[in-house]
Each structure stands twice: as C-alpha cells, then as structure tokens.
Coordinates of C-alpha atoms and ligand atoms in Angstrom, one line a residue:
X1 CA -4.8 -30.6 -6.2
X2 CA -7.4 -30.0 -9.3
X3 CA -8.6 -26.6 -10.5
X4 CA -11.0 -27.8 -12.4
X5 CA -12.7 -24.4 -12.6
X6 CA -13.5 -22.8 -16.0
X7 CA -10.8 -21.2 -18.0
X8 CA -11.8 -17.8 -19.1
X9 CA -11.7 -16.0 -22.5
X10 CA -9.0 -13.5 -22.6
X11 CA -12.3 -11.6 -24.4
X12 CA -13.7 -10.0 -21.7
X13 CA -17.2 -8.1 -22.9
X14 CA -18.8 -6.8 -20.7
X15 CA -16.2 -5.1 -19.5
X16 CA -14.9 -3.7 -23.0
X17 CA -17.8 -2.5 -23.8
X18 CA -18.1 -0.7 -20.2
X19 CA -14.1 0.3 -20.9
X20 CA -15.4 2.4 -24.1
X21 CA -17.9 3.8 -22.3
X22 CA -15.7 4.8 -18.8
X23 CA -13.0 6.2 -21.5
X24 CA -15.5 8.5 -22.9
X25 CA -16.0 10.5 -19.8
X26 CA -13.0 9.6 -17.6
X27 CA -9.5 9.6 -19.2
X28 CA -7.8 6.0 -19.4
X29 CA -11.4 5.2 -18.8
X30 CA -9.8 4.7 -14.8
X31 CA -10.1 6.7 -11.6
X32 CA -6.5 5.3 -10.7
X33 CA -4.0 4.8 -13.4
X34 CA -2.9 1.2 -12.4
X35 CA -6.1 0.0 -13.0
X36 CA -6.1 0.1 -16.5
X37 CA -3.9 -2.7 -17.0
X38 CA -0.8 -0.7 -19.1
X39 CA 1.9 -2.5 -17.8
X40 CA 0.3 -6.1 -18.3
X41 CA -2.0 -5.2 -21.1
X42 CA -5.4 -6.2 -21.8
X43 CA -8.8 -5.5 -20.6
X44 CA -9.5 -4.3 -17.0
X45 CA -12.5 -6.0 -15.6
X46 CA -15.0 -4.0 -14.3
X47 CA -16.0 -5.0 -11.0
X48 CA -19.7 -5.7 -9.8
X49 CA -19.7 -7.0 -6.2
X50 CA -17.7 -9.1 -4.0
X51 CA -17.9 -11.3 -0.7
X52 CA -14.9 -12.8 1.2
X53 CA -11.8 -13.5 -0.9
X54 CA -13.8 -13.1 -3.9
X55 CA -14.5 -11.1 -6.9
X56 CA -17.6 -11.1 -9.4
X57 CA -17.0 -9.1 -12.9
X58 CA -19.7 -7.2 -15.1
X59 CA -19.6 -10.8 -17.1
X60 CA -20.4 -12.6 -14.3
X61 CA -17.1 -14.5 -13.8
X62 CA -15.3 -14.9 -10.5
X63 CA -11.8 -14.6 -9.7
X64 CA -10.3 -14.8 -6.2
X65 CA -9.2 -11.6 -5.0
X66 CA -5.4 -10.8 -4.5
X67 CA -5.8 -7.5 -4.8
X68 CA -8.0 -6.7 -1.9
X69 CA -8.4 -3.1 -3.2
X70 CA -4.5 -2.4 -2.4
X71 CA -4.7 -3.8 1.2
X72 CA -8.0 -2.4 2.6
X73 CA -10.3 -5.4 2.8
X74 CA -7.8 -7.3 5.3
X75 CA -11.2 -8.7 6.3
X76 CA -12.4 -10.1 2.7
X77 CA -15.0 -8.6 1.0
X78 CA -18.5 -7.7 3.3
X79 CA -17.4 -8.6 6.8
X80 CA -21.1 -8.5 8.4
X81 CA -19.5 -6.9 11.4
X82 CA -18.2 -4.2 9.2
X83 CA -21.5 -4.2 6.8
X84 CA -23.1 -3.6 10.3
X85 CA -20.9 -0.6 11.4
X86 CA -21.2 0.5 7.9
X87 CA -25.0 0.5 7.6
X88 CA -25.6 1.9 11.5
X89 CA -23.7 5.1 11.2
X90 CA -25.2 5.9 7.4
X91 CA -28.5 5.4 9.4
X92 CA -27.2 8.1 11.6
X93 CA -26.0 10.5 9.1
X94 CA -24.0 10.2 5.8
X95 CA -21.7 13.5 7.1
X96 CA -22.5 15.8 10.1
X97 CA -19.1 18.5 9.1
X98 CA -19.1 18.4 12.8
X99 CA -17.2 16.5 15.3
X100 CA -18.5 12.9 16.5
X101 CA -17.9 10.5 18.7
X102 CA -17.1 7.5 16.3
X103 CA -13.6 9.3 15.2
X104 CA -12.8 9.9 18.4
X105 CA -13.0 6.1 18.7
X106 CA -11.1 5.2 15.6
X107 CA -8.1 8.0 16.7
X108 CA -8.3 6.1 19.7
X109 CA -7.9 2.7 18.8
X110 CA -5.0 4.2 16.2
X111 CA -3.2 6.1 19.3
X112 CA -3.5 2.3 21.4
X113 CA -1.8 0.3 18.4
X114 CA 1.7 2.0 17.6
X115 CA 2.7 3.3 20.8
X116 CA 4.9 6.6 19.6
X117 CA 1.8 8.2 18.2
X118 CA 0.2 10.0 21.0
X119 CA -2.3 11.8 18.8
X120 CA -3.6 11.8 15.3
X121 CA -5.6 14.1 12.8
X122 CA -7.6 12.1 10.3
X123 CA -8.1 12.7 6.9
X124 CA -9.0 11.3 3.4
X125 CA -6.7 9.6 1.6
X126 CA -3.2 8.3 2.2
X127 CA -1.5 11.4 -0.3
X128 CA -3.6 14.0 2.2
X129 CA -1.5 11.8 5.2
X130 CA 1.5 12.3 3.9
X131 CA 1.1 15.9 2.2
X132 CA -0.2 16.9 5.7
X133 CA 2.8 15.4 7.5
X134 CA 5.5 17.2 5.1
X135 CA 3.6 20.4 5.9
X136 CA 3.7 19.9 9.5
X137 CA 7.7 18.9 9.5
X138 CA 8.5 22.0 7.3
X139 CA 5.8 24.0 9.7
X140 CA 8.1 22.5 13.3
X141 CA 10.9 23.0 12.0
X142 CA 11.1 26.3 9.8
X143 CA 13.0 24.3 6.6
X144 CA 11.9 23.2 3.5
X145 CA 13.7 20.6 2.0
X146 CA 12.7 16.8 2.4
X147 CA 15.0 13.3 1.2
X148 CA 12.8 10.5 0.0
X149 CA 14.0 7.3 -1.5
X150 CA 13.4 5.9 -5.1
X151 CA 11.0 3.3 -4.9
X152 CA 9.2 4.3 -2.6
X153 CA 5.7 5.8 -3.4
X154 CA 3.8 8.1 -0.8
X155 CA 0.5 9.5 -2.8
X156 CA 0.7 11.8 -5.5
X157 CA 2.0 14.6 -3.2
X158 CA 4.0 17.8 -5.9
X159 CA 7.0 17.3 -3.6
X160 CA 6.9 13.6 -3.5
X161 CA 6.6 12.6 -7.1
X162 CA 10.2 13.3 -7.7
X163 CA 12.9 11.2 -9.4
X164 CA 16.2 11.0 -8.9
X165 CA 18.5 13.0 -10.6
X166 CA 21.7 12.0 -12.1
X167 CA 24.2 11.3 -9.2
X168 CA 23.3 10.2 -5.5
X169 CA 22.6 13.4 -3.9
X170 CA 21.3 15.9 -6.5
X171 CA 17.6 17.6 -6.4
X172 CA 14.7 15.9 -7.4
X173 CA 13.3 16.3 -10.6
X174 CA 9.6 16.3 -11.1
X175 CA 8.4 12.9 -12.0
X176 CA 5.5 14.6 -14.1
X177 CA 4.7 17.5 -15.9
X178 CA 2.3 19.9 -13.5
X179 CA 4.6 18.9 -10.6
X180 CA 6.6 22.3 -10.5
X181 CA 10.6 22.5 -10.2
X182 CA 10.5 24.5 -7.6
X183 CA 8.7 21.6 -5.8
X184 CA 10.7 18.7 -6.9
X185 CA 13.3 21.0 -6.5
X186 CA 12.7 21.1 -2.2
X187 CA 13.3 17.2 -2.6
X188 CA 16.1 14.8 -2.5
X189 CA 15.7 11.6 -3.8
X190 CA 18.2 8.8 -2.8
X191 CA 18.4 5.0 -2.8
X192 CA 16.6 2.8 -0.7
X193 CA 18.3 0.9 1.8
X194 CA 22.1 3.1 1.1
X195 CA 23.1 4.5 4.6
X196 CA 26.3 6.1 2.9
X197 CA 24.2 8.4 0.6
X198 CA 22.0 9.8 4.0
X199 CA 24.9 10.5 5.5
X200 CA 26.5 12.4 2.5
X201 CA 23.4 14.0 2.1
X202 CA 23.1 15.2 5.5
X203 CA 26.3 16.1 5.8
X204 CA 26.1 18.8 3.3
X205 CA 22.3 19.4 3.4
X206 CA 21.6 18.7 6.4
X207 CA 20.5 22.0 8.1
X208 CA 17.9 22.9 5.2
X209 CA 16.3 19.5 5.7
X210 CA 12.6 19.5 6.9
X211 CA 12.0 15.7 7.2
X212 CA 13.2 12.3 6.2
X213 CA 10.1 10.6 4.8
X214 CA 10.1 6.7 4.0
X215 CA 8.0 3.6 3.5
X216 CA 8.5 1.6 6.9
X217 CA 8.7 -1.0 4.5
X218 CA 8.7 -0.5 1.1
X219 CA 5.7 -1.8 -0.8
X220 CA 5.7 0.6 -3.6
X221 CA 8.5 -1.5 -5.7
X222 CA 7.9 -4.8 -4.4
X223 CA 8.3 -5.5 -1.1
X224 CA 11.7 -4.4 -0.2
X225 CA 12.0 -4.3 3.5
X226 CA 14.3 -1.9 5.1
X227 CA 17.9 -4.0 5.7
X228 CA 18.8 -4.2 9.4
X229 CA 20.3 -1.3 10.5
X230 CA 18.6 0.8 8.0
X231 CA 15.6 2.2 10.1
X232 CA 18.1 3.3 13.2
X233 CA 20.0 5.4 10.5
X234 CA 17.3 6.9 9.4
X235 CA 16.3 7.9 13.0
X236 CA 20.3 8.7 14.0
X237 CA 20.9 11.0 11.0
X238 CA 17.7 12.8 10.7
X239 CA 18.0 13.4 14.9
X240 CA 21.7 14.3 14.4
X241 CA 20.7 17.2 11.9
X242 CA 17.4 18.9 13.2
X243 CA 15.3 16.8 10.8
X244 CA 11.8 15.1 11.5
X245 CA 11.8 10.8 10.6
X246 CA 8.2 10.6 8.9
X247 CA 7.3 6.9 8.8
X248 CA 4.6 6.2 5.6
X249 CA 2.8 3.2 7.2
X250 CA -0.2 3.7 4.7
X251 CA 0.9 0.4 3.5
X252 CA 1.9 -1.1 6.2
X253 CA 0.4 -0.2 8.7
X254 CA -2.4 -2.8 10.8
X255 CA -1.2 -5.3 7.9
X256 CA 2.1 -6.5 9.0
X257 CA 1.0 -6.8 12.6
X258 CA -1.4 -5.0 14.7
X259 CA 0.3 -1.6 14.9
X260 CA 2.1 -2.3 11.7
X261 CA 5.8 -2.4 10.2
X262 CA 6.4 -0.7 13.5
X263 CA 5.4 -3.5 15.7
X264 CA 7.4 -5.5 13.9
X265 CA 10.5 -3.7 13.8
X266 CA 10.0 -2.1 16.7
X267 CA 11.4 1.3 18.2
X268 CA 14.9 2.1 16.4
X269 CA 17.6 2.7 18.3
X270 CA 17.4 6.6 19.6
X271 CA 14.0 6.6 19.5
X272 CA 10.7 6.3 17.6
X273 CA 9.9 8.2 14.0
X274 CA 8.4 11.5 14.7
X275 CA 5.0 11.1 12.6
X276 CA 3.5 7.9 10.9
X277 CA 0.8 7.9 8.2
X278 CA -1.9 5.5 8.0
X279 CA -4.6 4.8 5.4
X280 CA -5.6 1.6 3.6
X281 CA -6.3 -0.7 6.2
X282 CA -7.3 1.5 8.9
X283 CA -10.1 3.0 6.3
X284 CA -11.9 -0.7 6.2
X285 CA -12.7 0.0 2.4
X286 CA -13.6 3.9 2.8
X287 CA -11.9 7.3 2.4
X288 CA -9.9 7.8 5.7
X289 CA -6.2 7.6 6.6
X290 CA -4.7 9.8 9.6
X291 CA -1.2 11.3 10.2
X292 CA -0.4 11.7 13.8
X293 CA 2.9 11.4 16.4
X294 CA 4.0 13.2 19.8
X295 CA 1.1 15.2 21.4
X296 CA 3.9 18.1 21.3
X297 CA 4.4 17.7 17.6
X298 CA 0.8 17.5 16.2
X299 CA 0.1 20.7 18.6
X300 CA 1.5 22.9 16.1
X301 CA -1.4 22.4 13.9
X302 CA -4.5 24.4 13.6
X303 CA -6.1 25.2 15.8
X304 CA -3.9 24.7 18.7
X305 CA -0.9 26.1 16.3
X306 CA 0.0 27.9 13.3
X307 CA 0.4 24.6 10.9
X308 CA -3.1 25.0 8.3
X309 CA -4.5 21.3 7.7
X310 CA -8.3 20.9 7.3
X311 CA -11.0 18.4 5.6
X312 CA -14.8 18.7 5.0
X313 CA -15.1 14.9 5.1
X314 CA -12.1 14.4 7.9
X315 CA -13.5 11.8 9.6
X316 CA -16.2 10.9 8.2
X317 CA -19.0 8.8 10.0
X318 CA -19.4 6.6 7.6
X319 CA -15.4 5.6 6.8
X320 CA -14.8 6.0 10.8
X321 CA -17.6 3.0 11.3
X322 CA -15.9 1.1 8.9
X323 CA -12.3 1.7 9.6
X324 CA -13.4 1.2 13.5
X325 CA -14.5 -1.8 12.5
X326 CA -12.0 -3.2 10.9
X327 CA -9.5 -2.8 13.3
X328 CA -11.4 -4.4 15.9
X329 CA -11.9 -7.3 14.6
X330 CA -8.3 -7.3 13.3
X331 CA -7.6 -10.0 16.1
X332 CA -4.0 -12.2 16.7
X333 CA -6.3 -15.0 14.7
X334 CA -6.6 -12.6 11.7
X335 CA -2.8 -12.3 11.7
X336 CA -2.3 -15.4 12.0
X337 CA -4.7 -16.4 9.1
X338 CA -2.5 -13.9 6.6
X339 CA 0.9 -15.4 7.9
X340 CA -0.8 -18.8 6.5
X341 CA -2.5 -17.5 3.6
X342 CA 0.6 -15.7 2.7
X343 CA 3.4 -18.8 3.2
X344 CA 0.9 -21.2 1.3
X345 CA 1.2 -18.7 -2.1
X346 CA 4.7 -18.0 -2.0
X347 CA 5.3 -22.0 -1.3
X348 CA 3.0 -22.6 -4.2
X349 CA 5.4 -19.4 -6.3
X350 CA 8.4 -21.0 -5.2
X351 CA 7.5 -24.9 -5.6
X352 CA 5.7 -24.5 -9.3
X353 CA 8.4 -21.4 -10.8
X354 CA 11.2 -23.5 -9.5
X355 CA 10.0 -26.9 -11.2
X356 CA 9.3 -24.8 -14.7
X357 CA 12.5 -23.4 -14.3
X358 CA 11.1 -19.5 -13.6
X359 CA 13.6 -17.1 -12.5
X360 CA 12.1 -15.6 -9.1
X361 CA 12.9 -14.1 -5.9
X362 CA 10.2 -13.8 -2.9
X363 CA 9.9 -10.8 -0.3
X364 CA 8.5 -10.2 2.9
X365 CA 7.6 -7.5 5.1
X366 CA 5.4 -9.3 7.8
X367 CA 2.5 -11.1 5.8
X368 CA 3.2 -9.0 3.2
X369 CA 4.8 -10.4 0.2
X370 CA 5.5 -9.6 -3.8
X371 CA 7.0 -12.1 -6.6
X372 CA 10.2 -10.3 -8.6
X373 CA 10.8 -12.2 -11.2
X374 CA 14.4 -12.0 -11.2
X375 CA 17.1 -13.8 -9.0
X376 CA 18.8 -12.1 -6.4
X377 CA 18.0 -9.9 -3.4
X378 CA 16.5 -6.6 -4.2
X379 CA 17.4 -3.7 -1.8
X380 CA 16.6 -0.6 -4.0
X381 CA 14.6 0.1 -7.0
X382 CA 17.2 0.1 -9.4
X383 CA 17.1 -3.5 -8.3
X384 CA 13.0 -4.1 -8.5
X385 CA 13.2 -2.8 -12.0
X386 CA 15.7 -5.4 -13.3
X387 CA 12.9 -8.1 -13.8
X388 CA 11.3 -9.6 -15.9
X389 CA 8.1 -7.3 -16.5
X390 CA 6.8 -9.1 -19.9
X391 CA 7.0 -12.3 -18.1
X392 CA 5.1 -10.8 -15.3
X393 CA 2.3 -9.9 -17.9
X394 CA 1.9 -12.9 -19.4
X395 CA 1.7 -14.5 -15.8
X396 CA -0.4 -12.1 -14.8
X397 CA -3.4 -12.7 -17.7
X398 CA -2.5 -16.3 -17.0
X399 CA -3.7 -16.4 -13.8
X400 CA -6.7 -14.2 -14.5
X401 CA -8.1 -16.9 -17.2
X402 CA -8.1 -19.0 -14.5
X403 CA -10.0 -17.1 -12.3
X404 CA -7.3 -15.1 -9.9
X405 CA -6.3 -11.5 -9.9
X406 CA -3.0 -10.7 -8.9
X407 CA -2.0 -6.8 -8.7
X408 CA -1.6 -5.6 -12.3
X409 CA 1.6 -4.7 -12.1
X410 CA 5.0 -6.5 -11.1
X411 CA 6.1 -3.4 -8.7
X412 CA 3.0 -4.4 -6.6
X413 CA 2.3 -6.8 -3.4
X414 CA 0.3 -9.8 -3.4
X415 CA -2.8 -8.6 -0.9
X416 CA -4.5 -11.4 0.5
X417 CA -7.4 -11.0 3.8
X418 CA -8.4 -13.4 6.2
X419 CA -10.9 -14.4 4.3
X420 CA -8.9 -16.4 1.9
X421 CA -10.0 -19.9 3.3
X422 CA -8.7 -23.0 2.5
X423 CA -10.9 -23.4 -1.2
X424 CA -9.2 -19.8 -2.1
X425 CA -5.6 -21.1 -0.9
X426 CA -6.3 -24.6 -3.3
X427 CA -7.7 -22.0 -5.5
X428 CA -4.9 -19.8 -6.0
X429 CA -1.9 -23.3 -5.5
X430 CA -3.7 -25.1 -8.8
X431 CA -3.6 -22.0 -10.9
X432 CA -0.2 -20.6 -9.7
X433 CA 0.8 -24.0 -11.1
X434 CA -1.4 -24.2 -13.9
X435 CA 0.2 -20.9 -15.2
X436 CA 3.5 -21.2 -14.3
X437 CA 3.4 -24.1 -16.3
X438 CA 2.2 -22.0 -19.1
X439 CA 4.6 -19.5 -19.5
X440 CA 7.5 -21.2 -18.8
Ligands
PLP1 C1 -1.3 3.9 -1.1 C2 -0.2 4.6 -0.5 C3 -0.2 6.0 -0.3 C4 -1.3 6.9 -0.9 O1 -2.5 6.6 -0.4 P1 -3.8 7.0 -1.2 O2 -5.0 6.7 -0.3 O3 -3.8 6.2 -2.5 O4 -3.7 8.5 -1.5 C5 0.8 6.7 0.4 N1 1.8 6.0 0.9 C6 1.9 4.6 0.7 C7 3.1 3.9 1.3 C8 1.0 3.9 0.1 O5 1.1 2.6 -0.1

C-alpha cells in the first residue's frame, strides 16, 4: 500500500482568493452553509470540474471525492450515458413550462422502484419534497400539528427547523430566527429511535397530529439507522391516531438499494408509509426531487383536489434526462460496487483508528456509512453529538492534504459512487492511514 501522491499545502490560493471574492457578493461567500468549512475550519476549495471519483480544484489539485455532492453522483462524476441524456434534452429545450414526456418517464421509473408509491408530483429540491408532503398531510387530514425527531434534517422547511424543547414532548422551538413560533410551534420534536416518547405523544396529542415525518434512516446526524422495531411503531401509532407516516427518503432513497431504505427494510408491519420524498440521487446532479404515495392520497392535490402545490421548473427536461438516467443505469452491479467501496473504507477506518488507538464507532444504513468518533452505539442525536468534533477537524484537513475530501462535517455520511475503482479505494486506504496516524 503507498500513497505516494503529493501532500498538499493547507494554503489553498486560488481558492482564498476566490473565497474573498464569493464573500463579497454571497454571504459566507457559500450557496449552502456547510460548505464553508465552519465546523472543520479552513479554506473551502472551490471546485472546477470533475470525472468519476474525482475532484479538480481552482489550484489545480485533485482529491478523490467522498462527497459526491451529498449523494447525487452515485454514478461518479460525468457518466457519458448521463452527459448523453444531459446534452440530448438541452438540445431539445432547456424548459418548455409545459408537460413532457421525459417526466413522465422519470415518475415512472420512481412509481416501479418503491412499490407503496403509486404516484408522484416532482419538484425542485428535496425541502420543496418535504414542504409539499407536510402540506398535503395537514391538507388530508384537516390537522396541523407534525412530530419530527432531533437529528433528523428534512430541508430548510419553517415547520421543520425546530429544536426540541426542554422535556420529551413539548412544542418545537424555532431552530432560527425568521422561522416563526407559531410554525415551530405546529411541531413536536422527539428523540430518534425512543418508541415510549411517540406513544406519550400521541396519547395526549394525538388527534391534532397531521403527520409523523422521519428520515427512513437517519443521515442527517450520522448515520443512525432506525433500531428494529422502530419503523413498525411509527406506522402503528401514527395509523392508531388518524396521522399520515411521511417517509424522507431524500437521502436514502435509490442509494441504499434500488428503491431505497425502503427496499431494505421493507413494508412495516400494518402497512407501508403513506408518502416518501425523494431527491438527491434521483436528480442525477440536477434540481429535481418528487414526493408521491397512494393514488388516493396524492389526488387531493391540485388540480384533481384542493391541496395548492406548483413549480415553474417541476420537472424539468433537463434534471428529468439526468435523473432518468441515473436510475437506469443504477443496476444490481452498481450496488454491488458501493457495498465494496463502502466495506473497504470503513475496514481501512476501523483497521488504521484501532492501531493508533482512535476512539470510533462505524454505521450503516445499506452502503451508506459515517465515522463517529466516539465509542458506543448511537441511536439519537443527543448521542451523535457526544464526539469528538475537533478530532474530526483535524482528521478531516488531514485527509484533504492528502488529496481526499470527506464531508466537512462529523454529522455527515461518507458518499462514495460506483466510480470509486480500485486506484480510488488504494487511494482513500493509504491516506485514511496516513492521517489517522497523524492525529493520533
Ligand atoms: C438533503 C435532504 C433534504 C433536503 O434536500 P435539498 O435538496 O437540500 O432541499 C431533505 N431531507 C433529507 C433526508 C435530506 O438528506
């Protein structure tokens, strides 16, 4: 095993320089606050192109890709069947505001994969998925509250960037300022993975409940995967009260198998969620994500019913070719190639942090996987947060001298595409080693 690739400066100039430039016209100098590296520190790189598993910054260096733009590029970087999609239908027309044959296609393809969802409306972005979805389960079912859990993140929706108050079942409060009260104030936030507090909930709550929305597996925090049981009490309670089971497979969803966490789980006992949300994958790289369930359900929206939801772009050509795409060619070999890519870095994580004596804990949703560094299961976000997060940083820029950028933050997933071949894998091994060895 050698990585006998160049070390980089922590110095990064091109990118500083582009930095003070992005900062005077965009605040943070970042079109997603992440990005700007405040929980590891340092310099975000500014990105110029990429191909397969790789990256190329406005200096010119390279770093293998673990980021894979949050999950998106399961392909790597410029699949020439998706480039080819891509470059047909912006031949045909960038936007027609008109309805087209290629989303038809991609809904299609959506509706075959996770077999509950009968129909689906698509949209932009993953927070328009999930905004939609919460208007459509207040719209069936006349309430207005909705429970999420901490940890898990599902877009910057007003009603969904609550925290938890003090005590298990109190109202949200807003988790910024422009998020009103009275909006955090129609949520209920509760831990992750903690059947005794849904049940308390619903027991006194439960006929003002709208909706029960949750990562299918959390990715948000780490990866914390539901605990067995946890899905069917979801579906049980919410059933037992009136409430609609929103499944946020944005994440998830055509990453941990072909139709998603669902596919993997499979149906919970008393039956499926009543809407999913997609985005990420299913967008190939582009603006789209859907939200969609039983025919019966997504008939309340406009125009067949009363429910408002709408989008100039919805379904755009373009993201449709490239989402369509994406998911065609996300074959059983494609899976197959993650599940490999995946168990060689955590083998590397666990084989070089165990002999440099680094405190860490591995999880999995399908081929999905993050690194805590702490020891012990974690089942709730109280639990992600008690890591080590200055460790993480140093870790981080560790790996990025030596050409490999993990997810800026600890609270992330380590995205990897099917791309990553076998000179990525050694790639990634030599300088998981190289740095564990480092900051140990
Ligand atoms: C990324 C994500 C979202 C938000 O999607 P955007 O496209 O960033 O708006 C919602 N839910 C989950 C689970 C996500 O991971």
């Amino acid at each position: 095993m050698s990585n006998d690739g160049p070390v980089y400066p922590d110095d990064a100039p091109a990118s500083t320089q582009l930095l003070a430039r992005a900062r005077e016209v965009i605040p943070g100098g970042v079109n997603s606050p992440v990005r700007a590296f405040r929980s590891v520190g340092g310099t975000p790189r500014f990105m110029e192109r990429a191909q397969g598993p790789w990256l190329w910054d406005a200096d010119g260096r390279r770093y293998l890709d673990l980021v894979c733009s949050w999950g998106p590029m399961i392909l790597g970087h410029g699949h020439p069947d998706v480039r080819a999609a891509v470059l047909e239908a912006a031949e045909g027309s960038f936007s027609f505001g008109m309805p087209t044959a290629r989303e038809v296609a991609l809904a299609e393809e959506i509706v075959a994969r996770v077999d509950p969802v009968e129909q689906v409306r698509l949209v932009s972005s993953g927070t328009e998925a999930t905004m939609s979805a919460i208007r459509l389960a207040r719209g069936a079912t006349g309430r207005s509250v909705v429970v999420k859990f901490a940890g898990c993140y599902h877009g910057h929706v007003d009603a969904l960037l609550a925290s938890a108050g003090s005590g298990v079942a109190t109202f949200g409060l807003p988790d910024s300022p422009g998020v009103p009260a009275s909006a955090a104030g129609e949520t209920i936030v509760l831990p992750y993975n903690d059947v005794a507090a849904l049940e308390a909930t619903f027991a006194e709550r439960g006929s003002e409940i709208a909706a029960v929305i949750t990562e299918a597996a959390a990715g948000n925090m780490g990866v914390v995967p539901p605990a067995p049981g946890f899905t069917d009490a979801l579906r049980r309670v919410s059933a037992e009260h009136g409430a609609l089971l929103v499944s946020d497979e944005v994440m998830t969803g055509f990453r941990c198998s072909p139709s998603g966490w669902f596919g993997l789980e499979g149906e919970p006992a008393g039956g499926a969620p009543d809407l999913f949300t997609f985005g990420k994958v299913m967008g190939g790289g582009f603006p789209a994500a859907a939200f969609g369930g039983r025919a019966d359900l997504m008939a309340q929206l406009a125009p067949e019913g009363p429910v408002y939801q709408a989008g100039t772009l919805s379904g755009n050509p373009v993201a449709a070719a490239a989402g369509l795409a994406t998911l065609q060619r996300c074959t059983d070999e494609v899976y197959q190639r993650l599940d490999e890519v995946s168990e060689a870095l955590a083998a590397a994580v666990t084989d070089s942090f165990t002999r440099h004596g680094i405190p860490h804990r591995i999880q999995w949703a399908g081929s999905m996987f993050s690194v805590f560094l702490r020891e012990g299961a974690v089942s709730s976000y109280d639990d992600a947060k008690d890591q080590d997060a200055e460790l993480f940083g140093r870790f981080f820029h560790a790996m990025l001298r030596r050409g490999v950028h993990l997810p800026p933050s600890c609270f992330e997933a380590w995205f990897v595409s099917a791309a990553h071949d076998d000179e990525a894998v050694e790639h990634a091994v030599a300088a998981i080693e190289a740095s564990a060895a480092e900051v140990a």
